[in-house]
CSV table of C-alpha atoms and ligand atoms in Angstrom, one decimal:
chain,number,residue,atom,x,y,z
A,108,MET,CA,-16.1,-9.0,9.1
A,109,LEU,CA,-12.8,-10.5,8.1
A,110,GLY,CA,-9.6,-8.3,7.9
A,111,SER,CA,-7.4,-8.3,4.8
A,112,PRO,CA,-5.1,-11.1,5.8
A,113,LEU,CA,-8.0,-13.5,6.4
A,114,LEU,CA,-9.8,-12.3,3.2
A,115,ALA,CA,-6.6,-13.1,1.3
A,116,LEU,CA,-6.3,-16.5,3.0
A,117,THR,CA,-9.9,-17.5,2.4
A,118,THR,CA,-10.5,-16.0,-1.1
A,119,ARG,CA,-12.2,-18.3,-3.6
A,120,PHE,CA,-9.1,-18.5,-5.9
A,121,PRO,CA,-6.4,-18.8,-3.2
A,122,PHE,CA,-2.9,-17.2,-3.3
A,123,ASP,CA,-0.1,-19.8,-3.3
A,124,ASN,CA,1.9,-17.9,-0.7
A,125,LEU,CA,1.0,-15.1,1.7
A,126,PHE,CA,3.6,-13.0,3.6
A,127,LEU,CA,1.9,-11.2,6.4
A,128,VAL,CA,3.7,-8.5,8.3
A,129,GLU,CA,2.5,-7.0,11.6
A,130,MET,CA,4.8,-5.1,14.0
A,131,GLY,CA,2.5,-4.8,17.0
A,132,ILE,CA,2.8,-7.8,19.3
A,133,ASP,CA,-0.8,-8.0,20.4
A,134,GLU,CA,-2.0,-7.6,16.8
A,135,PHE,CA,0.5,-10.2,15.7
A,136,ASN,CA,-0.7,-12.8,18.2
A,137,ALA,CA,-4.3,-12.2,17.2
A,138,LEU,CA,-3.3,-12.5,13.5
A,139,GLU,CA,-1.4,-15.8,14.2
A,140,THR,CA,-4.3,-17.3,16.0
A,141,ARG,CA,-6.7,-16.4,13.2
A,142,VAL,CA,-4.4,-17.6,10.4
A,143,HIS,CA,-3.9,-20.9,12.2
A,144,ALA,CA,-7.6,-21.4,12.4
A,145,SER,CA,-7.7,-21.7,8.6
A,146,GLU,CA,-7.0,-24.9,6.8
A,147,ARG,CA,-4.9,-23.0,4.3
A,148,ASP,CA,-2.5,-21.7,7.1
A,149,SER,CA,0.5,-23.5,5.6
A,150,ARG,CA,0.4,-21.0,2.7
A,151,ALA,CA,1.1,-18.1,5.1
A,152,VAL,CA,4.3,-16.9,6.6
A,153,LEU,CA,4.0,-14.3,9.4
A,154,TYR,CA,6.6,-11.7,10.4
A,155,ASN,CA,6.4,-9.8,13.7
A,156,GLU,CA,8.6,-7.1,12.4
A,157,ASP,CA,8.7,-3.6,11.0
A,158,CYS,CA,7.5,-3.9,7.4
A,159,ASN,CA,10.4,-1.7,6.3
A,160,VAL,CA,12.7,-4.4,7.5
A,161,ALA,CA,10.7,-7.5,6.6
A,162,VAL,CA,10.4,-6.4,3.0
A,163,ASP,CA,14.0,-7.6,2.3
A,164,THR,CA,13.1,-11.1,3.4
A,165,VAL,CA,9.8,-11.1,1.5
A,166,VAL,CA,11.3,-9.8,-1.7
A,167,ALA,CA,14.2,-12.3,-1.5
A,168,ARG,CA,11.7,-15.2,-0.9
A,169,ILE,CA,9.6,-14.2,-4.0
A,170,GLY,CA,12.9,-13.9,-6.0
A,171,GLN,CA,13.7,-17.5,-5.0
A,172,ILE,CA,10.2,-18.7,-5.9
A,173,ASP,CA,10.6,-17.0,-9.3
A,174,LYS,CA,13.9,-19.0,-9.9
A,175,GLU,CA,12.0,-22.3,-9.4
A,176,PHE,CA,10.2,-21.5,-12.7
A,177,ILE,CA,11.8,-19.9,-15.8
A,178,ASP,CA,13.9,-17.2,-14.2
A,179,GLY,CA,13.2,-13.8,-15.7
A,180,ILE,CA,10.6,-15.1,-18.2
A,181,TRP,CA,7.7,-16.4,-16.2
A,182,PRO,CA,7.7,-14.5,-12.9
A,183,CYS,CA,5.0,-14.9,-10.2
A,184,LEU,CA,2.1,-12.6,-10.1
A,185,ASN,CA,2.2,-10.7,-6.9
A,186,LEU,CA,0.0,-8.3,-5.0
A,187,ALA,CA,1.1,-6.2,-2.1
A,188,PHE,CA,-1.5,-4.7,0.1
A,189,LEU,CA,0.1,-1.9,2.2
A,190,ASP,CA,-2.3,-0.9,4.9
A,191,PRO,CA,-0.6,1.2,7.5
A,192,GLU,CA,-2.3,3.5,10.0
A,193,GLY,CA,-0.4,6.5,8.8
A,194,LEU,CA,2.9,7.1,7.1
A,195,GLU,CA,4.7,4.0,8.4
A,196,VAL,CA,5.4,2.4,5.0
A,197,GLU,CA,8.6,4.1,3.6
A,198,TRP,CA,9.2,4.7,0.0
A,199,GLN,CA,12.2,2.5,0.1
A,200,THR,CA,9.9,-0.4,0.9
A,201,VAL,CA,7.6,0.4,-2.0
A,202,LYS,CA,10.6,0.6,-4.3
A,203,LYS,CA,11.9,-2.8,-3.2
A,204,LEU,CA,8.5,-4.4,-3.8
A,205,ALA,CA,8.3,-2.6,-7.2
A,206,SER,CA,11.7,-4.1,-8.1
A,207,LEU,CA,9.9,-7.4,-8.7
A,208,GLN,CA,8.8,-7.8,-12.3
A,209,ARG,CA,5.1,-8.4,-11.6
A,210,MET,CA,4.1,-6.6,-8.5
A,211,ASP,CA,0.7,-4.9,-8.3
A,212,LEU,CA,0.2,-2.6,-5.3
A,213,ILE,CA,-2.8,-1.6,-3.3
A,214,ILE,CA,-1.7,1.3,-1.0
A,215,ASN,CA,-3.8,2.8,1.7
A,216,PHE,CA,-2.6,6.4,1.3
A,217,SER,CA,-3.4,8.3,4.5
A,218,THR,CA,-4.4,11.7,3.2
A,219,SER,CA,-5.2,12.9,6.8
A,220,GLY,CA,-1.8,11.6,8.0
A,221,ILE,CA,0.0,13.3,5.1
A,222,THR,CA,-1.6,16.7,5.6
A,223,ARG,CA,-1.1,16.6,9.4
A,224,ASN,CA,2.6,15.6,9.1
A,225,ALA,CA,3.3,17.9,6.2
A,226,ARG,CA,2.4,20.9,8.3
A,227,LEU,CA,4.8,19.7,11.0
A,228,ALA,CA,7.6,19.0,8.5
A,229,VAL,CA,7.6,22.4,6.8
A,230,ASP,CA,8.3,24.0,10.2
A,231,ASN,CA,10.9,21.5,11.1
A,232,GLU,CA,13.6,20.4,8.7
A,233,ASP,CA,14.6,17.6,11.0
A,234,PHE,CA,11.2,16.0,10.9
A,235,THR,CA,11.8,13.4,8.2
A,236,THR,CA,8.7,11.1,8.4
A,237,VAL,CA,7.2,12.6,5.3
A,238,ASP,CA,10.5,12.6,3.5
A,239,CYS,CA,10.8,8.9,4.2
A,240,PHE,CA,7.3,8.3,3.1
A,241,PHE,CA,7.9,10.0,-0.3
A,242,GLY,CA,11.5,8.9,-0.6
A,243,THR,CA,12.5,12.4,-1.4
A,244,ARG,CA,12.3,16.0,0.0
A,245,ASP,CA,10.8,17.2,-3.3
A,246,TRP,CA,7.3,16.9,-1.9
A,247,ARG,CA,8.0,20.1,0.1
A,248,SER,CA,8.0,22.3,-3.0
A,249,VAL,CA,4.8,20.6,-4.3
A,250,TYR,CA,3.2,21.2,-0.9
A,251,GLU,CA,4.4,24.9,-0.8
A,252,ARG,CA,2.8,25.5,-4.3
A,253,ALA,CA,-0.5,23.9,-3.3
A,254,ARG,CA,-0.7,25.3,0.2
A,255,GLY,CA,-2.5,28.6,-0.6
A,256,GLY,CA,-5.2,26.7,-2.5
A,257,GLY,CA,-6.7,25.0,0.5
A,258,SER,CA,-6.6,21.4,1.9
A,259,ALA,CA,-8.4,19.7,-1.0
A,260,LEU,CA,-5.7,21.1,-3.4
A,261,VAL,CA,-2.9,20.0,-1.1
A,262,ARG,CA,-4.3,16.5,-0.9
A,263,ARG,CA,-4.6,16.3,-4.6
A,264,ALA,CA,-1.1,17.6,-5.3
A,265,LEU,CA,0.5,15.2,-2.8
A,266,ILE,CA,-1.4,12.2,-4.2
A,267,ASP,CA,-0.5,13.2,-7.7
A,268,PHE,CA,3.1,13.5,-6.6
A,269,TYR,CA,3.1,10.0,-5.1
A,270,LEU,CA,1.5,8.6,-8.3
A,271,SER,CA,4.1,10.3,-10.4
A,272,ARG,CA,6.8,8.5,-8.4
A,273,LEU,CA,5.0,5.2,-9.0
A,274,HIS,CA,4.8,5.9,-12.7
A,275,ASP,CA,8.5,6.6,-12.7
A,276,MET,CA,9.0,3.0,-11.6
A,277,GLY,CA,7.0,1.6,-14.6
A,278,TYR,CA,3.5,1.6,-13.2
A,279,VAL,CA,0.7,2.4,-15.7
A,280,GLU,CA,-0.5,6.0,-15.7
A,281,THR,CA,-4.3,6.1,-15.5
A,282,LYS,CA,-6.9,8.5,-14.1
A,283,ARG,CA,-8.9,5.7,-12.5
A,284,GLN,CA,-6.5,4.1,-10.0
A,285,GLU,CA,-7.9,5.6,-6.8
A,286,LYS,CA,-10.8,5.1,-4.5
A,287,GLU,CA,-11.3,7.7,-1.9
A,288,PHE,CA,-12.9,7.2,1.5
A,289,LYS,CA,-14.5,10.0,3.6
A,290,ASN,CA,-15.5,10.4,7.2
A,291,GLN,CA,-19.0,11.5,8.3
A,292,ARG,CA,-18.1,15.1,7.8
A,293,ASN,CA,-17.4,14.3,4.2
A,294,VAL,CA,-13.6,14.9,4.6
A,295,GLN,CA,-11.4,12.6,2.7
A,296,ILE,CA,-9.3,10.6,5.2
A,297,TYR,CA,-7.7,8.1,3.0
A,298,THR,CA,-7.4,7.1,-0.6
A,299,MET,CA,-6.8,3.6,-1.8
A,300,ILE,CA,-4.3,3.6,-4.6
A,301,PHE,CA,-4.0,0.8,-7.0
A,302,ALA,CA,-0.9,0.4,-9.2
A,303,SER,CA,0.0,-2.1,-11.8
A,304,LYS,CA,2.6,-2.3,-14.6
A,305,SER,CA,0.0,-4.0,-16.8
A,306,ASP,CA,-3.2,-2.6,-18.4
A,307,LEU,CA,-4.9,-5.9,-17.5
A,308,GLY,CA,-4.2,-5.3,-13.8
A,309,ILE,CA,-5.9,-1.9,-14.1
A,310,LYS,CA,-8.9,-3.5,-15.8
A,311,PHE,CA,-9.3,-6.0,-13.0
A,312,TRP,CA,-9.0,-3.2,-10.4
A,313,ASN,CA,-11.7,-1.1,-12.2
A,314,GLY,CA,-14.0,-4.1,-12.2
A,315,ALA,CA,-13.4,-4.8,-8.5
A,316,VAL,CA,-13.9,-1.2,-7.2
A,317,GLU,CA,-17.2,-0.8,-8.9
A,318,GLU,CA,-18.6,-3.2,-6.2
A,319,VAL,CA,-16.9,-1.4,-3.3
A,320,ARG,CA,-19.2,0.7,-1.2
A,321,GLN,CA,-18.1,3.6,1.1
A,322,PRO,CA,-17.5,2.0,4.6
A,323,ARG,CA,-19.0,3.6,7.7
A,324,LEU,CA,-16.3,5.7,9.2
A,325,LEU,CA,-16.3,7.9,12.2
B,261,SAM,C1,-4.8,-0.4,9.4
B,261,SAM,S1,-4.1,-1.7,10.4
B,261,SAM,C2,-4.1,-3.1,9.3
B,261,SAM,C3,-5.4,-3.7,9.2
B,261,SAM,C4,-5.5,-5.0,8.3
B,261,SAM,N1,-5.1,-4.6,6.9
B,261,SAM,C5,-6.8,-5.6,8.3
B,261,SAM,O1,-7.6,-5.5,7.3
B,261,SAM,O2,-7.1,-6.3,9.3
B,261,SAM,C6,-2.5,-1.3,10.4
B,261,SAM,C7,-1.6,-2.3,11.2
B,261,SAM,O3,-0.2,-2.0,10.9
B,261,SAM,C8,0.6,-2.2,12.0
B,261,SAM,N2,1.8,-1.5,11.8
B,261,SAM,C9,2.0,-0.2,12.1
B,261,SAM,N3,3.3,0.2,11.7
B,261,SAM,C10,3.8,-1.0,11.2
B,261,SAM,C11,5.1,-1.2,10.6
B,261,SAM,N4,6.1,-0.3,10.5
B,261,SAM,N5,5.4,-2.5,10.2
B,261,SAM,C12,4.4,-3.5,10.3
B,261,SAM,N6,3.2,-3.2,10.9
B,261,SAM,C13,2.9,-2.0,11.3
B,261,SAM,C14,-0.3,-1.8,13.2
B,261,SAM,O4,0.0,-2.4,14.4
B,261,SAM,C15,-1.7,-2.2,12.7
B,261,SAM,O5,-2.1,-3.4,13.2
């Protein structure tokens, strides 16, 4: 089965440009080999870097491409797929991507990572991983309020908090912008969040997820 970079590269209606960021050296080498096996490889630029650093180069490059057309009037359509293992993608990175006029987002929101790290963070003010993930310390009061209601309520409250931060940046508020994935014990381990500043983007997403089946997860 193809991973997301290869799916993006080989899709029927191809992207003009792909910016692929992978920090791990072994993973990067494998990615590079696979991308170069495609006849569309010249469309892809690869970065062996922390995504929270590479985002500046990527956003600047998209800004340059926009200028080649009618600057500010006819911007490129962009889709960022943020697929970390845990909480590696900082809010600052999401915010930089969202600064582009037309930037849809698909975010793999690690609910298991959040709940695990939130517990560590409330007992340790210096543990800032979750603060960087949300881009604020305000999640702490949301967490405290939900905590007594059990893990499902905590997950819901923290996802809603994240969504509210996306809405504050101009993303459309909708009830159907998530797809949750559970493990074999029926525990939600991650939620795929889709965000668009356009109702049409949400419509496309709703059409696409109807065909998505629950993957087999351990
Ligand atoms: C869930 S995997 C991505 C899988 C990929 N989307 C696919 O479909 O094949 C997450 C990847 O993110 C990489 N990673 C972790 N932290 C990162 C960071 N800060 N910047 C860039 N890549 C990172 C990991 O090495 C890992 O290969």
